Amino acid sequence: MVIGRNRNAQLIINEDAIYSNVNAEIQRLDQQTEMFMVVKANAYGHGAVQVARLAKLAGATGFCVAILDEAIQLREAGFVDEPILVLGLTDIEDLPLIVKYNIDVTVSSVSWLKQANRVFEDLKLKNKIKIFLALDTGMGRIGLQSSAEVTEFLDFVNQNANNLILDGVFTHFATADEHNHDYFDFQYQNFKNLMQCFKTKPRYVSVANSATSLWHQVTGANMIRYGVAAYGLNPSGQELIAPIKLNPAMSLTTELVYVKKVNPGRSIGYGATYSIDKAQWIGTVPVGYADGIWRSMQGFKVLIDGQLCPIVGRVCMDQFMVRLPYEMQPGAEVVIVGKQGTQTITLQQVADQCHTIHYEIACGFTERLPRVYKTLSKSNGGNNHEMSL
Ligand SMILES: *Cc1c(COP(=O)(O)O)cnc(C)c1O
């Protein structure tokens, strides 16, 4: 998809918000615990390279991504020394790249490890394969589940210590963002049991995503994988209150491109689902579902001239229409997410409208929306000029 640049719609990313969110959580960690900033999916839509830079400034010491290409993107952008962990599983065929770029990979089976070891020897790779072992304590996604498997895994790593290095071990909680702790406690107990298999602990032991880090006390770990909360979004949606202030970093603004009066008898949009029964002012906004504005946003109210104006008719691929309380001027700012005057629309509200979670909305904004960075203020180490990518 073409990266949008020359258009009157943009995602505005507030760098101070990300910086302060990361920094606030690092302040709460104990001395030996590090933060790996999770920048997968283009940093949840915020821009992976820019966010990685901010997170590093704010004290993060490593990064997590979902796929190998995201890791390579960071290396090529100049993050040459920081550990970068690919949280998903990678293909054996990509081992040469994994080793070349010095990436840590998540491993979830002894058979992968054996294959990797063989490929390492066949290709005479130079640098060791750096591994994080995933433990499935109840998420049911990836990872070893039993002590027998973990022991076999660790034995194999030890026997092939010339080729393989176990950098870390991690598990992932399924319900860390809920009031009820029963399933969390079940997983935590499973984790402690599996950790008994380790004679020596690897460099990194990690149990916490944002929710676990914010709301749970866990001992024996020394690295958190901090994602959504760094973007200022509450991992629990509205269920739990965060112990620190989370500053939302993302806004989405555009403008009215067309305004007209529509007479009774006409309708608005595909399917002619919104009928005009008395004359109304209707505005057109130049973003649609190809930008990540879901069709289910129909009915949602956006901010224009300080007024909440409902989206009427179906959202189109590239445009949608709004009902205006009076004649407004083309060029008037439209805020879909963020502040206008004293009012604010949150990603949570958008997510509620779409019956989903803010994570899905944020990473659903497409490349067609330019990301514009509201640059870090001097007090946070920035030089305070607006930069656009
Ligand atoms: C995405 C992900 C995270 C980050 O989760 P947040 O809820 O965004 O903090 C951490 N660990 C794993 C394994 C993940 O896949």
XYZ file of C-alpha atoms and ligand atoms in Angstrom:
404
model
C 0.000 0.000 0.000
C 1.214 3.488 -0.810
C 2.307 5.341 2.308
C 0.064 8.372 2.551
C 1.867 11.692 2.673
C 0.057 14.279 0.652
C -3.349 14.097 2.210
C -5.310 15.904 4.843
C -5.492 13.081 7.373
C -2.859 11.926 9.840
C -2.121 9.875 12.887
C -0.391 12.147 15.350
C 1.959 10.364 17.723
C 2.831 12.182 20.915
C 6.408 11.245 21.713
C 6.299 12.647 25.250
C 3.382 10.342 26.033
C 5.327 7.236 25.029
C 8.456 8.441 26.781
C 6.633 9.135 30.023
C 4.642 5.901 29.928
C 7.791 3.834 29.490
C 9.680 5.803 32.072
C 6.911 5.626 34.661
C 6.822 1.842 34.472
C 10.596 1.516 34.607
C 10.536 3.579 37.821
C 8.272 0.933 39.367
C 10.511 -2.022 38.467
C 13.045 -3.380 40.886
C 16.715 -2.739 40.186
C 17.545 -5.930 38.308
C 14.438 -5.964 36.130
C 14.738 -4.717 32.553
C 12.086 -3.606 30.130
C 11.941 -4.927 26.588
C 9.638 -2.634 24.677
C 7.169 -4.516 22.486
C 7.161 -2.828 19.079
C 5.499 -5.541 16.997
C 2.945 -4.597 14.341
C 4.688 -1.316 13.651
C 4.571 -0.527 17.365
C 0.815 -1.119 17.519
C 0.454 1.298 14.627
C 2.634 4.015 16.209
C 5.758 3.458 14.086
C 8.277 0.831 15.186
C 11.517 2.696 14.623
C 10.398 5.943 16.247
C 8.910 4.125 19.218
C 12.014 1.989 19.656
C 14.105 5.146 19.740
C 11.851 6.738 22.370
C 11.688 3.597 24.472
C 15.467 3.333 24.478
C 15.794 6.975 25.540
C 13.291 6.325 28.311
C 15.227 3.339 29.617
C 14.122 0.211 27.755
C 17.072 -2.127 27.144
C 15.676 -4.476 24.495
C 12.815 -5.012 22.088
C 10.222 -7.625 21.312
C 8.634 -8.102 17.912
C 6.339 -10.736 16.440
C 8.075 -11.698 13.222
C 11.643 -11.807 11.963
C 11.165 -8.979 9.457
C 10.210 -6.631 12.274
C 13.451 -7.534 14.047
C 15.497 -6.922 10.905
C 13.794 -3.564 10.449
C 15.085 -2.473 13.865
C 18.623 -3.715 13.227
C 18.709 -1.914 9.900
C 17.393 1.237 11.519
C 20.478 1.281 13.714
C 19.551 -0.703 16.834
C 22.646 -2.808 16.522
C 23.357 -3.852 20.098
C 20.042 -4.207 21.902
C 18.629 -7.698 22.289
C 15.656 -8.190 19.970
C 13.335 -11.101 20.681
C 10.953 -12.493 18.083
C 7.956 -13.613 20.150
C 6.407 -15.758 17.429
C 7.933 -18.887 15.953
C 10.394 -18.618 13.093
C 11.173 -20.899 10.175
C 14.276 -23.050 10.178
C 15.001 -21.721 6.667
C 15.505 -18.266 8.180
C 18.327 -19.364 10.493
C 21.030 -17.674 8.419
C 19.165 -14.371 8.761
C 18.472 -14.925 12.448
C 22.147 -15.463 13.122
C 23.345 -12.747 10.772
C 21.190 -10.148 12.496
C 21.886 -11.500 15.960
C 18.210 -11.973 16.785
C 16.816 -13.943 19.722
C 14.181 -16.433 18.653
C 11.388 -18.059 20.595
C 11.505 -21.842 20.584
C 8.569 -24.022 21.432
C 9.718 -27.550 20.635
C 12.689 -29.837 20.975
C 12.327 -30.856 17.346
C 12.854 -27.269 16.136
C 15.925 -27.078 18.306
C 17.321 -30.300 16.854
C 16.708 -29.169 13.310
C 18.257 -25.792 14.046
C 21.292 -27.472 15.528
C 21.710 -29.609 12.415
C 21.339 -26.622 10.084
C 23.837 -24.689 12.177
C 26.408 -27.421 11.643
C 25.575 -27.988 7.961
C 25.850 -24.305 7.119
C 28.789 -23.806 9.468
C 27.118 -20.707 10.909
C 29.464 -18.565 12.922
C 27.460 -17.059 15.723
C 25.455 -19.138 18.132
C 21.706 -19.357 17.793
C 20.196 -17.288 20.601
C 17.084 -18.812 22.067
C 14.235 -17.967 24.374
C 12.287 -20.976 25.552
C 8.531 -20.425 25.618
C 6.644 -22.116 28.440
C 2.944 -22.714 27.952
C 1.566 -22.436 31.451
C -2.017 -22.033 30.306
C -2.170 -19.575 27.417
C -2.475 -22.509 25.030
C -0.639 -20.784 22.216
C 3.035 -21.767 21.999
C 5.504 -23.236 24.468
C 6.404 -26.426 26.273
C 3.892 -27.645 28.800
C 5.580 -30.364 30.824
C 8.669 -30.741 32.983
C 9.739 -33.732 30.920
C 9.805 -31.647 27.745
C 11.594 -28.773 29.440
C 14.234 -31.094 30.837
C 14.795 -32.695 27.441
C 15.053 -29.222 25.925
C 17.572 -27.986 28.469
C 19.676 -31.140 28.139
C 19.808 -30.696 24.388
C 20.877 -27.060 24.714
C 23.604 -28.053 27.177
C 24.903 -30.803 24.933
C 25.112 -28.374 22.030
C 26.369 -25.346 23.852
C 28.771 -24.591 21.029
C 25.876 -23.911 18.699
C 23.003 -22.878 20.913
C 22.709 -20.380 23.691
C 19.692 -20.164 25.936
C 19.295 -16.424 26.535
C 15.955 -16.555 28.221
C 12.712 -18.205 29.160
C 9.257 -16.700 29.195
C 5.624 -17.427 29.707
C 2.505 -15.463 28.881
C -0.553 -14.982 31.067
C -4.025 -15.197 29.597
C -5.982 -13.310 32.251
C -3.581 -10.831 33.840
C -5.986 -8.024 32.921
C -8.931 -9.359 34.917
C -10.247 -8.909 38.443
C -10.372 -12.611 39.033
C -6.930 -14.063 39.789
C -7.741 -17.786 39.770
C -6.448 -18.636 36.338
C -3.477 -16.319 36.773
C -2.539 -18.138 39.967
C -2.918 -21.489 38.191
C -0.523 -20.323 35.450
C 1.900 -18.852 37.949
C 2.046 -22.136 39.828
C 2.661 -24.012 36.575
C 5.429 -21.561 35.785
C 7.108 -22.107 39.138
C 6.895 -25.856 38.657
C 8.459 -25.737 35.203
C 11.203 -23.406 36.391
C 12.312 -26.155 38.804
C 13.794 -27.924 35.769
C 16.440 -25.225 35.430
C 19.719 -25.912 37.229
C 20.933 -22.478 36.278
C 18.662 -19.694 35.168
C 19.241 -18.098 31.804
C 20.064 -14.412 31.494
C 16.418 -13.405 31.107
C 13.357 -14.763 32.861
C 10.186 -13.014 31.764
C 6.579 -13.424 32.756
C 5.083 -10.010 32.328
C 3.257 -8.302 29.525
C 1.793 -4.880 30.374
C -1.092 -6.263 32.403
C 1.078 -8.585 34.504
C 3.565 -5.827 35.147
C 0.880 -3.337 36.159
C -1.282 -5.553 38.342
C 0.676 -8.563 39.602
C 3.562 -9.243 41.936
C 5.692 -12.023 40.511
C 9.047 -13.095 41.880
C 11.916 -14.751 40.057
C 11.633 -12.776 36.827
C 13.908 -10.015 35.566
C 12.476 -8.757 32.284
C 9.106 -7.395 31.273
C 7.671 -7.346 27.768
C 5.899 -4.039 27.843
C 3.538 -3.238 25.014
C 0.118 -1.673 25.023
C 0.471 0.355 28.229
C 3.515 2.122 26.790
C 1.193 3.533 24.162
C -1.027 4.876 26.908
C -3.741 2.268 26.582
C -5.106 0.345 29.538
C -4.543 -3.370 28.837
C -7.743 -4.289 30.649
C -9.908 -1.881 28.705
C -12.088 -0.542 31.474
C -11.934 -3.399 33.945
C -8.968 -2.398 36.101
C -7.464 0.942 37.052
C -3.793 1.300 36.197
C -1.441 2.138 39.104
C 0.254 4.765 36.949
C -1.124 7.382 34.628
C -1.263 6.103 31.070
C -1.015 8.879 28.505
C -2.552 7.948 25.164
C -0.028 8.626 22.419
C -2.141 8.353 19.295
C -4.586 10.829 17.775
C -6.304 10.691 14.429
C -7.275 13.956 12.840
C -8.480 14.944 9.422
C -10.712 17.677 8.034
C -13.994 18.327 6.333
C -13.412 18.259 2.609
C -16.952 19.012 1.508
C -20.076 20.478 3.081
C -23.547 20.720 1.606
C -27.179 21.009 2.482
C -29.205 17.916 1.646
C -32.922 18.138 1.032
C -35.633 15.734 2.188
C -36.131 12.679 0.008
C -32.433 12.026 -0.485
C -30.233 9.515 1.294
C -26.584 9.307 2.274
C -24.057 6.636 1.284
C -24.088 3.098 -0.088
C -27.345 1.261 0.335
C -29.102 4.607 0.864
C -29.512 3.581 4.507
C -29.660 7.085 5.995
C -32.637 9.007 4.693
C -32.996 12.749 5.018
C -36.440 13.711 6.268
C -35.733 17.361 6.857
C -33.013 19.475 5.290
C -29.626 18.831 6.913
C -26.018 19.914 6.650
C -23.868 16.958 5.707
C -20.065 16.961 5.711
C -17.684 14.596 3.969
C -14.512 13.323 5.671
C -11.711 11.842 3.533
C -10.932 8.617 5.431
C -12.591 5.220 5.323
C -12.191 1.543 6.001
C -9.071 1.307 3.837
C -7.470 3.601 6.421
C -8.703 1.528 9.343
C -11.982 3.315 10.040
C -14.242 0.336 10.503
C -17.654 0.186 8.837
C -19.049 -0.369 12.316
C -18.074 3.238 13.082
C -21.398 4.223 11.512
C -23.242 6.170 14.214
C -20.059 7.094 16.125
C -19.650 10.794 16.886
C -16.506 12.645 15.813
C -15.459 16.141 16.915
C -15.765 19.090 14.525
C -15.799 22.711 15.643
C -16.161 21.446 19.205
C -19.378 19.604 18.292
C -19.985 15.861 18.393
C -21.175 14.951 14.900
C -22.463 11.463 14.089
C -21.194 9.426 11.150
C -24.257 8.905 8.965
C -24.709 6.325 6.251
C -22.236 3.555 5.667
C -18.512 4.202 5.978
C -16.995 3.930 2.486
C -13.521 2.685 1.624
C -11.999 6.171 1.526
C -14.592 8.586 2.878
C -17.468 8.907 5.304
C -20.207 11.415 5.885
C -21.228 13.230 9.065
C -24.322 15.136 10.106
C -23.467 18.712 11.054
C -25.537 20.780 13.476
C -25.070 23.854 11.253
C -23.144 24.885 8.186
C -19.452 24.326 8.781
C -16.550 25.226 6.543
C -14.509 22.800 4.478
C -11.112 22.591 6.099
C -12.565 22.428 9.619
C -10.584 19.982 11.744
C -12.191 16.578 12.338
C -10.943 14.634 15.352
C -11.705 10.933 15.270
C -9.344 10.042 18.122
C -7.841 12.617 20.447
C -8.597 16.066 21.797
C -10.463 19.007 20.378
C -10.972 21.931 22.712
C -12.083 20.501 26.014
C -13.374 17.244 24.581
C -11.584 13.962 23.989
C -12.368 10.828 22.026
C -10.402 7.787 23.169
C -9.354 4.703 21.244
C -11.301 2.823 23.898
C -14.491 4.560 22.791
C -13.749 3.677 19.184
C -13.096 0.078 20.218
C -16.350 -0.072 22.167
C -18.235 1.205 19.130
C -16.602 -1.513 17.002
C -17.132 -4.210 19.654
C -13.447 -4.922 19.879
C -10.349 -3.902 21.878
C -8.220 -0.786 21.352
C -5.256 -2.977 20.364
C -7.110 -4.036 17.229
C -8.102 -0.495 16.296
C -4.606 0.932 16.819
C -2.804 -1.654 14.740
C -5.539 -1.587 12.121
C -4.704 1.939 10.972
C -3.064 1.416 7.621
C 0.027 2.825 5.977
C -2.155 5.165 3.984
C -2.386 7.351 7.084
C 0.802 9.340 7.527
C 2.262 9.221 11.031
C 3.218 12.667 12.241
C 5.381 12.850 15.349
C 4.848 15.468 17.973
C 8.455 15.602 18.968
C 9.827 14.915 22.400
C 10.193 18.008 24.527
C 13.643 19.117 25.596
C 13.098 18.047 29.186
C 12.716 14.468 27.947
C 15.827 14.664 25.808
C 14.230 15.827 22.572
C 14.857 18.833 20.384
C 11.236 19.823 19.946
C 10.663 20.278 16.258
C 7.902 18.567 14.354
C 9.019 15.635 12.287
C 6.980 13.706 9.838
C 7.680 10.299 8.340
C 2.166 -8.897 22.356
C 2.865 -9.610 23.446
C 3.271 -8.936 24.594
C 2.878 -7.495 24.879
O 1.569 -7.492 25.379
P 0.868 -6.126 25.889
O -0.451 -6.575 26.377
O 0.753 -5.250 24.696
O 1.755 -5.566 26.928
C 4.031 -9.613 25.531
N 4.362 -10.911 25.353
C 3.966 -11.608 24.267
C 4.361 -13.030 24.142
C 3.198 -10.991 23.295
O 2.795 -11.698 22.235
